[in-house]
mmCIF file of C-alpha atoms in Angstrom:
data_model
loop_
_atom_site.group_PDB
_atom_site.id
_atom_site.type_symbol
_atom_site.label_atom_id
_atom_site.label_comp_id
_atom_site.label_asym_id
_atom_site.label_seq_id
_atom_site.Cartn_x
_atom_site.Cartn_y
_atom_site.Cartn_z
ATOM 1 C CA MET F 1 68.405 136.431 -103.121
ATOM 2 C CA ALA F 2 70.609 133.299 -102.700
ATOM 3 C CA VAL F 3 68.609 130.230 -102.829
ATOM 4 C CA THR F 4 71.392 128.439 -100.853
ATOM 5 C CA ASP F 5 70.715 130.484 -97.728
ATOM 6 C CA LYS F 6 67.041 131.653 -97.926
ATOM 7 C CA VAL F 7 64.357 130.813 -100.155
ATOM 8 C CA CYS F 8 60.856 132.379 -101.316
ATOM 9 C CA PHE F 9 58.093 130.227 -101.604
ATOM 10 C CA ASP F 10 54.611 130.574 -102.951
ATOM 11 C CA ARG F 11 51.558 130.903 -100.819
ATOM 12 C CA VAL F 12 49.060 128.951 -102.426
ATOM 13 C CA LEU F 13 45.334 128.388 -101.695
ATOM 14 C CA PRO F 14 44.368 124.921 -100.224
ATOM 15 C CA ALA F 15 42.610 123.818 -103.399
ATOM 16 C CA ASP F 16 45.830 124.741 -105.522
ATOM 17 C CA MET F 17 47.999 122.541 -103.385
ATOM 18 C CA GLN F 18 45.821 119.591 -104.057
ATOM 19 C CA ARG F 19 46.250 119.750 -107.766
ATOM 20 C CA PRO F 20 48.922 120.466 -110.306
ATOM 21 C CA LEU F 21 49.703 124.022 -111.239
ATOM 22 C CA ALA F 22 46.753 124.183 -113.716
ATOM 23 C CA GLY F 23 45.108 127.382 -114.816
ATOM 24 C CA ARG F 24 46.292 129.132 -117.966
ATOM 25 C CA VAL F 25 49.689 130.630 -117.808
ATOM 26 C CA MET F 26 50.966 132.849 -120.647
ATOM 27 C CA THR F 27 54.466 133.745 -121.325
ATOM 28 C CA MET F 28 55.200 137.060 -123.016
ATOM 29 C CA ALA F 29 57.843 136.650 -125.657
ATOM 30 C CA ILE F 30 60.647 139.372 -126.139
ATOM 31 C CA GLY F 31 63.335 137.816 -128.748
ATOM 32 C CA LYS F 32 63.883 134.624 -127.188
ATOM 33 C CA THR F 33 63.265 135.327 -123.463
ATOM 34 C CA ARG F 34 60.037 135.250 -121.792
ATOM 35 C CA ALA F 35 58.318 136.377 -118.536
ATOM 36 C CA ALA F 36 55.543 133.970 -117.102
ATOM 37 C CA PHE F 37 52.261 135.089 -115.398
ATOM 38 C CA GLN F 38 49.150 133.177 -114.089
ATOM 39 C CA ILE F 39 46.496 135.132 -116.451
ATOM 40 C CA ALA F 40 43.612 134.329 -114.208
ATOM 41 C CA LYS F 41 45.027 135.937 -111.241
ATOM 42 C CA LEU F 42 46.016 139.307 -112.908
ATOM 43 C CA TRP F 43 44.662 142.524 -111.220
ATOM 44 C CA PRO F 44 42.314 144.796 -113.270
ATOM 45 C CA ASN F 45 44.540 147.005 -115.242
ATOM 46 C CA GLY F 46 44.718 150.273 -113.679
ATOM 47 C CA THR F 47 43.889 149.024 -110.113
ATOM 48 C CA THR F 48 44.981 150.987 -107.114
ATOM 49 C CA LEU F 49 46.224 148.368 -104.667
ATOM 50 C CA GLN F 50 46.047 149.387 -100.877
ATOM 51 C CA ILE F 51 48.857 148.096 -99.042
ATOM 52 C CA ARG F 52 48.824 147.823 -95.258
ATOM 53 C CA PHE F 53 51.832 146.642 -92.940
ATOM 54 C CA ILE F 54 51.290 144.419 -90.080
ATOM 55 C CA GLY F 55 54.070 145.012 -87.597
ATOM 56 C CA GLY F 56 57.697 145.865 -88.733
ATOM 57 C CA THR F 57 59.673 148.931 -88.241
ATOM 58 C CA ALA F 58 59.632 152.117 -89.943
ATOM 59 C CA ASP F 59 63.029 151.352 -91.627
ATOM 60 C CA GLN F 60 61.405 148.061 -93.038
ATOM 61 C CA HIS F 61 58.414 149.880 -94.122
ATOM 62 C CA ASN F 62 60.735 152.455 -95.967
ATOM 63 C CA LEU F 63 62.619 149.838 -97.424
ATOM 64 C CA VAL F 64 59.384 148.119 -99.122
ATOM 65 C CA ARG F 65 57.890 151.261 -100.420
ATOM 66 C CA GLN F 66 61.224 152.262 -102.041
ATOM 67 C CA TYR F 67 61.882 149.007 -103.953
ATOM 68 C CA ALA F 68 58.103 147.993 -104.706
ATOM 69 C CA ALA F 69 57.772 151.326 -106.439
ATOM 70 C CA GLN F 70 60.053 150.034 -109.260
ATOM 71 C CA TRP F 71 57.007 147.943 -110.602
ATOM 72 C CA THR F 72 54.799 150.914 -110.967
ATOM 73 C CA GLU F 73 57.258 152.746 -113.119
ATOM 74 C CA HIS F 74 56.362 150.067 -115.848
ATOM 75 C CA ALA F 75 53.017 148.566 -114.864
ATOM 76 C CA ASN F 76 49.711 150.538 -115.083
ATOM 77 C CA LEU F 77 48.910 149.861 -111.398
ATOM 78 C CA LYS F 78 49.262 152.168 -108.297
ATOM 79 C CA PHE F 79 50.568 150.961 -104.643
ATOM 80 C CA GLU F 80 49.009 153.101 -101.976
ATOM 81 C CA PHE F 81 50.423 152.293 -98.492
ATOM 82 C CA GLY F 82 48.257 153.140 -95.548
ATOM 83 C CA ARG F 83 46.139 151.644 -92.609
ATOM 84 C CA ALA F 84 42.914 151.005 -94.712
ATOM 85 C CA PRO F 85 41.472 147.916 -92.945
ATOM 86 C CA ASN F 86 40.257 146.468 -96.429
ATOM 87 C CA SER F 87 43.397 146.804 -97.784
ATOM 88 C CA GLN F 88 43.949 143.980 -100.482
ATOM 89 C CA ILE F 89 47.667 143.454 -99.647
ATOM 90 C CA ARG F 90 48.844 143.041 -96.166
ATOM 91 C CA VAL F 91 52.752 142.927 -95.483
ATOM 92 C CA ALA F 92 53.940 141.180 -92.384
ATOM 93 C CA PHE F 93 57.587 140.705 -91.176
ATOM 94 C CA ALA F 94 57.288 137.521 -89.067
ATOM 95 C CA ASP F 95 60.139 135.072 -88.882
ATOM 96 C CA ASP F 96 58.162 132.919 -91.471
ATOM 97 C CA GLY F 97 60.263 133.056 -94.499
ATOM 98 C CA ALA F 98 59.740 135.129 -97.591
ATOM 99 C CA TRP F 99 56.253 134.312 -99.462
ATOM 100 C CA SER F 100 53.235 135.826 -101.082
ATOM 101 C CA TYR F 101 49.932 134.890 -102.381
ATOM 102 C CA ILE F 102 49.808 135.173 -106.488
ATOM 103 C CA GLY F 103 47.961 138.007 -107.822
ATOM 104 C CA LYS F 104 44.199 138.138 -106.995
ATOM 105 C CA ASP F 105 44.618 135.112 -104.681
ATOM 106 C CA ALA F 106 45.260 137.724 -102.131
ATOM 107 C CA LEU F 107 41.461 138.510 -102.051
ATOM 108 C CA SER F 108 40.472 135.268 -100.843
ATOM 109 C CA ILE F 109 42.566 135.779 -97.542
ATOM 110 C CA PRO F 110 40.920 137.117 -94.386
ATOM 111 C CA ALA F 111 41.303 140.828 -93.952
ATOM 112 C CA ASP F 112 43.341 140.095 -90.618
ATOM 113 C CA GLN F 113 45.715 138.080 -92.223
ATOM 114 C CA PRO F 114 49.146 138.790 -94.246
ATOM 115 C CA THR F 115 49.047 138.074 -98.047
ATOM 116 C CA MET F 116 52.797 138.767 -97.908
ATOM 117 C CA ASN F 117 55.626 138.330 -95.662
ATOM 118 C CA PHE F 118 59.234 139.334 -95.402
ATOM 119 C CA GLY F 119 61.341 137.117 -93.144
ATOM 120 C CA TRP F 120 64.296 139.037 -94.516
ATOM 121 C CA LEU F 121 64.528 142.309 -96.650
ATOM 122 C CA ASP F 122 66.774 143.124 -99.619
ATOM 123 C CA GLU F 123 66.171 144.827 -102.894
ATOM 124 C CA GLY F 124 65.687 141.340 -104.749
ATOM 125 C CA VAL F 125 63.435 139.497 -102.316
ATOM 126 C CA ILE F 126 60.967 142.931 -102.218
ATOM 127 C CA LEU F 127 60.952 142.911 -106.097
ATOM 128 C CA HIS F 128 60.384 139.009 -106.049
ATOM 129 C CA GLU F 129 57.385 138.905 -103.644
ATOM 130 C CA PHE F 130 55.876 141.974 -105.419
ATOM 131 C CA GLY F 131 56.049 140.187 -108.738
ATOM 132 C CA HIS F 132 54.148 137.482 -107.415
ATOM 133 C CA MET F 133 51.609 139.827 -106.073
ATOM 134 C CA LEU F 134 51.450 141.171 -109.543
ATOM 135 C CA GLY F 135 50.731 137.570 -110.888
ATOM 136 C CA MET F 136 54.263 136.514 -111.763
ATOM 137 C CA ILE F 137 55.186 132.798 -111.175
ATOM 138 C CA HIS F 138 58.601 131.300 -110.613
ATOM 139 C CA GLU F 139 60.587 131.309 -113.870
ATOM 140 C CA HIS F 140 61.827 127.813 -113.426
ATOM 141 C CA GLN F 141 58.501 126.296 -113.138
ATOM 142 C CA ASN F 142 57.803 126.984 -116.982
ATOM 143 C CA PRO F 143 57.356 123.516 -118.781
ATOM 144 C CA ILE F 144 58.589 124.617 -122.284
ATOM 145 C CA ASP F 145 62.114 124.231 -123.150
ATOM 146 C CA ASN F 146 63.263 124.289 -119.411
ATOM 147 C CA PRO F 147 66.908 123.403 -119.095
ATOM 148 C CA ILE F 148 66.749 122.542 -115.538
ATOM 149 C CA VAL F 149 67.125 118.913 -114.604
ATOM 150 C CA TRP F 150 66.960 118.953 -110.745
ATOM 151 C CA ASN F 151 69.176 116.798 -108.576
ATOM 152 C CA LYS F 152 66.291 115.930 -106.332
ATOM 153 C CA PRO F 153 68.204 114.462 -103.463
ATOM 154 C CA VAL F 154 70.544 117.513 -103.094
ATOM 155 C CA VAL F 155 67.633 119.883 -103.383
ATOM 156 C CA ASN F 156 65.390 117.977 -100.901
ATOM 157 C CA ALA F 157 68.416 117.871 -98.216
ATOM 158 C CA ALA F 158 69.287 121.649 -99.050
ATOM 159 C CA LEU F 159 65.765 122.964 -98.488
ATOM 160 C CA GLY F 160 64.483 120.454 -95.876
ATOM 161 C CA GLY F 161 67.304 121.606 -93.609
ATOM 162 C CA PRO F 162 68.068 125.224 -92.049
ATOM 163 C CA PRO F 163 67.111 127.917 -92.397
ATOM 164 C CA ASN F 164 64.182 127.007 -94.539
ATOM 165 C CA PHE F 165 63.045 123.523 -93.033
ATOM 166 C CA TRP F 166 60.595 122.841 -96.055
ATOM 167 C CA ASP F 167 58.462 119.762 -95.995
ATOM 168 C CA GLN F 168 58.422 117.661 -98.954
ATOM 169 C CA GLN F 169 55.126 118.852 -100.101
ATOM 170 C CA THR F 170 56.388 122.593 -100.252
ATOM 171 C CA ILE F 171 59.437 121.462 -101.897
ATOM 172 C CA ASP F 172 57.685 119.658 -104.680
ATOM 173 C CA HIS F 173 55.212 122.534 -105.323
ATOM 174 C CA ASN F 174 57.753 125.170 -105.372
ATOM 175 C CA MET F 175 60.599 123.614 -107.049
ATOM 176 C CA TYR F 176 59.419 120.655 -109.076
ATOM 177 C CA ALA F 177 55.901 121.171 -110.179
ATOM 178 C CA LYS F 178 55.373 122.649 -113.532
ATOM 179 C CA TYR F 179 52.433 125.017 -114.907
ATOM 180 C CA ASP F 180 50.093 123.755 -117.313
ATOM 181 C CA LEU F 181 50.305 126.095 -120.180
ATOM 182 C CA ASN F 182 47.937 125.970 -123.352
ATOM 183 C CA GLN F 183 49.580 129.325 -125.046
ATOM 184 C CA ILE F 184 53.472 129.832 -124.899
ATOM 185 C CA ASN F 185 55.229 132.560 -126.491
ATOM 186 C CA GLY F 186 59.106 132.433 -126.400
ATOM 187 C CA SER F 187 61.578 129.501 -126.189
ATOM 188 C CA SER F 188 64.056 130.180 -123.428
ATOM 189 C CA LEU F 189 64.180 130.959 -119.773
ATOM 190 C CA ASP F 190 65.114 134.497 -118.694
ATOM 191 C CA PRO F 191 68.064 133.932 -116.504
ATOM 192 C CA LEU F 192 68.255 137.553 -115.452
ATOM 193 C CA SER F 193 64.559 137.650 -114.043
ATOM 194 C CA VAL F 194 64.096 138.538 -110.526
ATOM 195 C CA MET F 195 61.578 135.663 -110.539
ATOM 196 C CA LEU F 196 64.241 133.179 -111.166
ATOM 197 C CA TYR F 197 65.632 131.366 -107.951
ATOM 198 C CA SER F 198 69.421 131.731 -107.555
ATOM 199 C CA PHE F 199 70.843 127.969 -107.215
ATOM 200 C CA PRO F 200 74.238 126.323 -107.476
ATOM 201 C CA ALA F 201 75.199 123.962 -110.113
ATOM 202 C CA SER F 202 75.216 120.963 -107.595
ATOM 203 C CA TRP F 203 71.485 121.250 -107.574
ATOM 204 C CA THR F 204 71.066 120.025 -111.062
ATOM 205 C CA GLU F 205 72.284 117.106 -112.751
ATOM 206 C CA ASN F 206 73.455 118.851 -115.862
ATOM 207 C CA GLY F 207 75.274 121.792 -114.068
ATOM 208 C CA PHE F 208 72.522 124.392 -114.811
ATOM 209 C CA HIS F 209 72.615 127.200 -112.393
ATOM 210 C CA SER F 210 71.538 130.659 -111.655
ATOM 211 C CA GLU F 211 73.151 133.595 -110.191
ATOM 212 C CA PRO F 212 71.432 136.076 -107.680
ATOM 213 C CA ASN F 213 69.188 138.298 -109.540
ATOM 214 C CA GLU F 214 68.537 141.481 -107.252
ATOM 215 C CA SER F 215 67.294 143.721 -110.050
ATOM 216 C CA LEU F 216 64.311 143.907 -112.488
ATOM 217 C CA SER F 217 65.553 142.489 -115.770
ATOM 218 C CA GLU F 218 64.639 144.070 -119.139
ATOM 219 C CA ILE F 219 62.062 141.186 -119.509
ATOM 220 C CA ASP F 220 60.685 142.038 -116.171
ATOM 221 C CA ARG F 221 59.825 145.412 -116.947
ATOM 222 C CA ALA F 222 58.431 144.534 -120.476
ATOM 223 C CA PHE F 223 56.327 142.155 -118.656
ATOM 224 C CA ALA F 224 54.839 144.781 -116.459
ATOM 225 C CA ALA F 225 54.375 147.111 -119.288
ATOM 226 C CA ARG F 226 52.522 144.416 -121.534
ATOM 227 C CA VAL F 227 50.390 142.879 -119.081
ATOM 228 C CA TYR F 228 49.383 146.154 -117.377
ATOM 229 C CA PRO F 229 49.542 148.690 -120.206
ATOM 230 C CA ARG F 230 49.030 152.387 -119.837
ATOM 231 C CA THR F 231 46.221 152.221 -122.645
ATOM 232 C CA GLN F 232 43.090 154.448 -122.274
ATOM 233 C CA MET F 233 40.559 152.658 -120.391
ATOM 234 C CA PRO F 234 36.712 152.742 -121.139
ATOM 235 C CA ALA F 235 34.836 155.389 -119.316
ATOM 236 C CA GLY F 236 32.986 153.623 -116.477
ATOM 237 C CA PRO F 237 31.346 150.252 -116.283
ATOM 238 C CA VAL F 238 28.424 149.126 -118.447
ATOM 239 C CA THR F 239 25.093 148.073 -116.727
ATOM 240 C CA LEU F 240 24.285 144.447 -117.830
ATOM 241 C CA PRO F 241 20.420 143.642 -117.571
ATOM 242 C CA VAL F 242 19.308 140.166 -116.112
ATOM 243 C CA PHE F 243 17.296 138.146 -118.411
ATOM 244 C CA GLU F 244 17.219 140.745 -121.422
ATOM 245 C CA GLY F 245 19.622 139.071 -124.021
ATOM 246 C CA VAL F 246 23.048 139.705 -125.002
ATOM 247 C CA THR F 247 25.029 142.959 -124.630
ATOM 248 C CA GLU F 248 27.422 143.278 -127.474
ATOM 249 C CA ALA F 249 30.928 144.448 -126.414
ATOM 250 C CA GLU F 250 34.455 144.874 -127.875
ATOM 251 C CA ILE F 251 38.035 144.920 -126.738
ATOM 252 C CA GLY F 252 39.293 147.516 -129.201
ATOM 253 C CA GLN F 253 43.074 147.559 -128.096
ATOM 254 C CA PRO F 254 45.266 145.130 -126.462
ATOM 255 C CA GLY F 255 45.476 145.471 -122.749
ATOM 256 C CA GLU F 256 41.910 146.786 -122.580
ATOM 257 C CA GLU F 257 39.659 145.541 -119.891
ATOM 258 C CA ASP F 258 35.975 145.903 -119.899
ATOM 259 C CA LEU F 259 33.938 146.409 -116.869
ATOM 260 C CA PHE F 260 30.259 145.658 -116.391
ATOM 261 C CA VAL F 261 28.016 145.810 -113.290
ATOM 262 C CA PHE F 262 24.592 144.173 -112.522
ATOM 263 C CA GLU F 263 22.377 143.838 -109.698
ATOM 264 C CA ALA F 264 21.150 140.624 -108.043
ATOM 265 C CA LYS F 265 17.910 141.658 -106.731
ATOM 266 C CA THR F 266 16.985 138.219 -104.916
ATOM 267 C CA ALA F 267 19.253 135.499 -103.681
ATOM 268 C CA SER F 268 19.832 132.732 -106.241
ATOM 269 C CA ARG F 269 22.026 131.140 -108.734
ATOM 270 C CA TYR F 270 23.257 133.553 -111.453
ATOM 271 C CA THR F 271 25.103 132.725 -114.711
ATOM 272 C CA ILE F 272 27.315 135.350 -116.469
ATOM 273 C CA GLN F 273 28.536 134.178 -119.722
ATOM 274 C CA THR F 274 30.309 135.277 -123.039
ATOM 275 C CA ASP F 275 29.806 134.333 -126.641
ATOM 276 C CA GLY F 276 31.524 134.873 -129.842
ATOM 277 C CA PRO F 277 34.890 134.136 -131.362
ATOM 278 C CA THR F 278 37.110 136.283 -128.865
ATOM 279 C CA ASP F 279 39.135 134.533 -126.244
ATOM 280 C CA VAL F 280 38.366 136.354 -123.191
ATOM 281 C CA VAL F 281 38.960 135.763 -119.317
ATOM 282 C CA MET F 282 35.984 136.761 -116.979
ATOM 283 C CA THR F 283 36.305 137.731 -113.478
ATOM 284 C CA LEU F 284 33.430 138.162 -110.936
ATOM 285 C CA LEU F 285 33.645 140.451 -108.176
ATOM 286 C CA ARG F 286 31.613 141.514 -105.051
ATOM 287 C CA GLU F 287 30.842 145.113 -104.446
ATOM 288 C CA ASP F 288 33.541 145.349 -102.083
ATOM 289 C CA GLY F 289 36.341 143.914 -104.679
ATOM 290 C CA GLY F 290 36.022 140.575 -103.170
ATOM 291 C CA LEU F 291 36.593 137.781 -105.519
ATOM 292 C CA VAL F 292 33.589 135.483 -106.420
ATOM 293 C CA ALA F 293 34.965 133.452 -109.392
ATOM 294 C CA GLN F 294 37.144 133.556 -112.584
ATOM 295 C CA ASP F 295 37.137 131.746 -115.764
ATOM 296 C CA ASP F 296 38.118 131.470 -119.468
ATOM 297 C CA ASP F 297 37.081 128.403 -120.903
ATOM 298 C CA SER F 298 33.986 126.701 -119.049
ATOM 299 C CA GLY F 299 31.642 128.123 -121.741
ATOM 300 C CA GLU F 300 31.025 126.795 -125.307
ATOM 301 C CA GLY F 301 34.253 126.737 -127.549
ATOM 302 C CA ARG F 302 36.775 129.434 -125.832
ATOM 303 C CA ASN F 303 34.014 131.398 -124.032
ATOM 304 C CA ALA F 304 34.051 132.211 -120.360
ATOM 305 C CA ARG F 305 31.028 130.977 -118.026
ATOM 306 C CA ILE F 306 30.646 131.656 -114.358
ATOM 307 C CA SER F 307 27.832 130.216 -112.551
ATOM 308 C CA ALA F 308 27.655 131.149 -108.752
ATOM 309 C CA GLU F 309 25.016 131.416 -105.726
ATOM 310 C CA LEU F 310 24.828 135.063 -105.174
ATOM 311 C CA SER F 311 23.478 137.186 -102.336
ATOM 312 C CA PRO F 312 21.511 140.509 -103.112
ATOM 313 C CA GLY F 313 23.740 143.078 -104.246
ATOM 314 C CA SER F 314 25.652 144.734 -106.765
ATOM 315 C CA TYR F 315 28.465 142.873 -108.798
ATOM 316 C CA THR F 316 31.114 143.834 -110.992
ATOM 317 C CA VAL F 317 32.346 141.715 -114.005
ATOM 318 C CA GLN F 318 35.693 142.250 -115.320
ATOM 319 C CA VAL F 319 36.328 140.997 -119.109
ATOM 320 C CA ARG F 320 39.841 141.052 -120.713
ATOM 321 C CA HIS F 321 41.411 139.212 -123.639
ATOM 322 C CA TYR F 322 43.421 136.201 -122.908
ATOM 323 C CA ASN F 323 46.195 137.490 -124.814
ATOM 324 C CA SER F 324 46.728 140.818 -123.266
ATOM 325 C CA SER F 325 49.749 141.896 -125.341
ATOM 326 C CA SER F 326 48.163 141.987 -128.553
ATOM 327 C CA GLY F 327 44.373 140.415 -128.338
ATOM 328 C CA THR F 328 41.319 142.314 -129.656
ATOM 329 C CA GLY F 329 37.857 141.156 -130.717
ATOM 330 C CA ARG F 330 34.278 141.405 -130.327
ATOM 331 C CA TYR F 331 32.287 139.276 -127.768
ATOM 332 C CA GLY F 332 28.822 139.321 -126.228
ATOM 333 C CA ILE F 333 27.816 138.867 -122.596
ATOM 334 C CA ARG F 334 24.974 138.147 -120.626
ATOM 335 C CA VAL F 335 23.539 137.486 -117.155
ATOM 336 C CA SER F 336 20.656 135.102 -116.253
ATOM 337 C CA ARG F 337 18.993 133.834 -113.187
ATOM 338 C CA GLU F 338 17.721 130.431 -112.135
ATOM 339 C CA HIS F 339 13.842 130.514 -111.902
ATOM 340 C CA ALA F 340 12.375 129.405 -108.576
ATOM 341 C CA PRO F 341 10.424 126.310 -109.040
ATOM 342 C CA ALA F 342 6.696 126.700 -109.337
ATOM 343 C CA GLY F 343 5.053 126.523 -106.020
#
C-alpha cells in the first residue's frame, strides 16, 4: 500500500474532526514495539460482526473475505458475510479512496451507508482497513517517541494532488494529528505494522521512511490476540435493577468483558456509573446493538459514568478493564433514573 500512489484515510465522526484526537489510546507493548488502538471504540470481545457488501464484483468480495479472515485467526471475533440489512459493517467499492470508520464508530452510521470503502484492492489495504474496523489507529499518529519529523510542504503537495486530492483538514487529521495518550506501554514504533503508511524519505526532514507493509506483523497479530483474547466469557448478562443500590462485580481475568442489562420502563434521563478502585471502560448499547454512549473517566476518580436520555426499552451495558492485556479487579455498578418533578 504505497503512500506515494494511494493512501488510506480515517473516516471520523463530525465531532471527532473538530477536536484533537482525544479519547484514551492504549499501546500494547511487546519488547520495544507496540500496536496502538483506541480503547473506547473496541468491539465487545467475542462479537460476531455482520458484514454486508454494497456493490462490487464477486471477485472483489472473495478477496475481501480471503484476506480479512487473517485477523480472526488471532482475534476473538467472528466475521459473518451476508446480506443482513442491520449489518454493523458495510463495505463499498466506490471510486472514493480507501477508508474506514474506527471500531464502534460504525454503529453511528446510517444502515444504508458504507462504513468502509475500497477504491482499490490488495492484501495490504484490506488488512489495513479491517485493522481500523477492529479499533486500530495509524501507527504514525502515536505521540510517544515518534521519530517522524514531517516535511509538511512536500507531504501537503503530494497528498493534495492526484490521485488523492486531500484537502488540508484531511491531511492534518490523518498525517500530523497525534492522539492524546494517558497510558503508554512500549517505546518505539513498529516499522512492520500493516497500520503504518509507506512513505519516502523526502516526506520527512530527518530521512525517516517506511517500506510498504502488505501483511500482518508479529505485533499486529499479538495486538489482535491481546485486545480480543480467547478467554472464557461470563455466562450471559446480569440484570441490573434501577434504584436498588450497587451490584458488585469483578473482572476476574485479563480481557474479560462483563455484560449487564436493564429495563428503562419510562422515558427519562438514566445514569449508569461504576465505583471502586478498578479502572474500567463502559459502553451503553440499545437493544438493537446501536451505540448510545461510552465512557471511562467521567465518574469519581477513574470510574465510568454515563448519563443519557433513554426511551422505554432494554439496554445493554458492557464493562471491560482499561488495560485489557493484564487488568483485573473488583468494581460496583448501579443504574438510577431522574425523578419527575412533583406536579
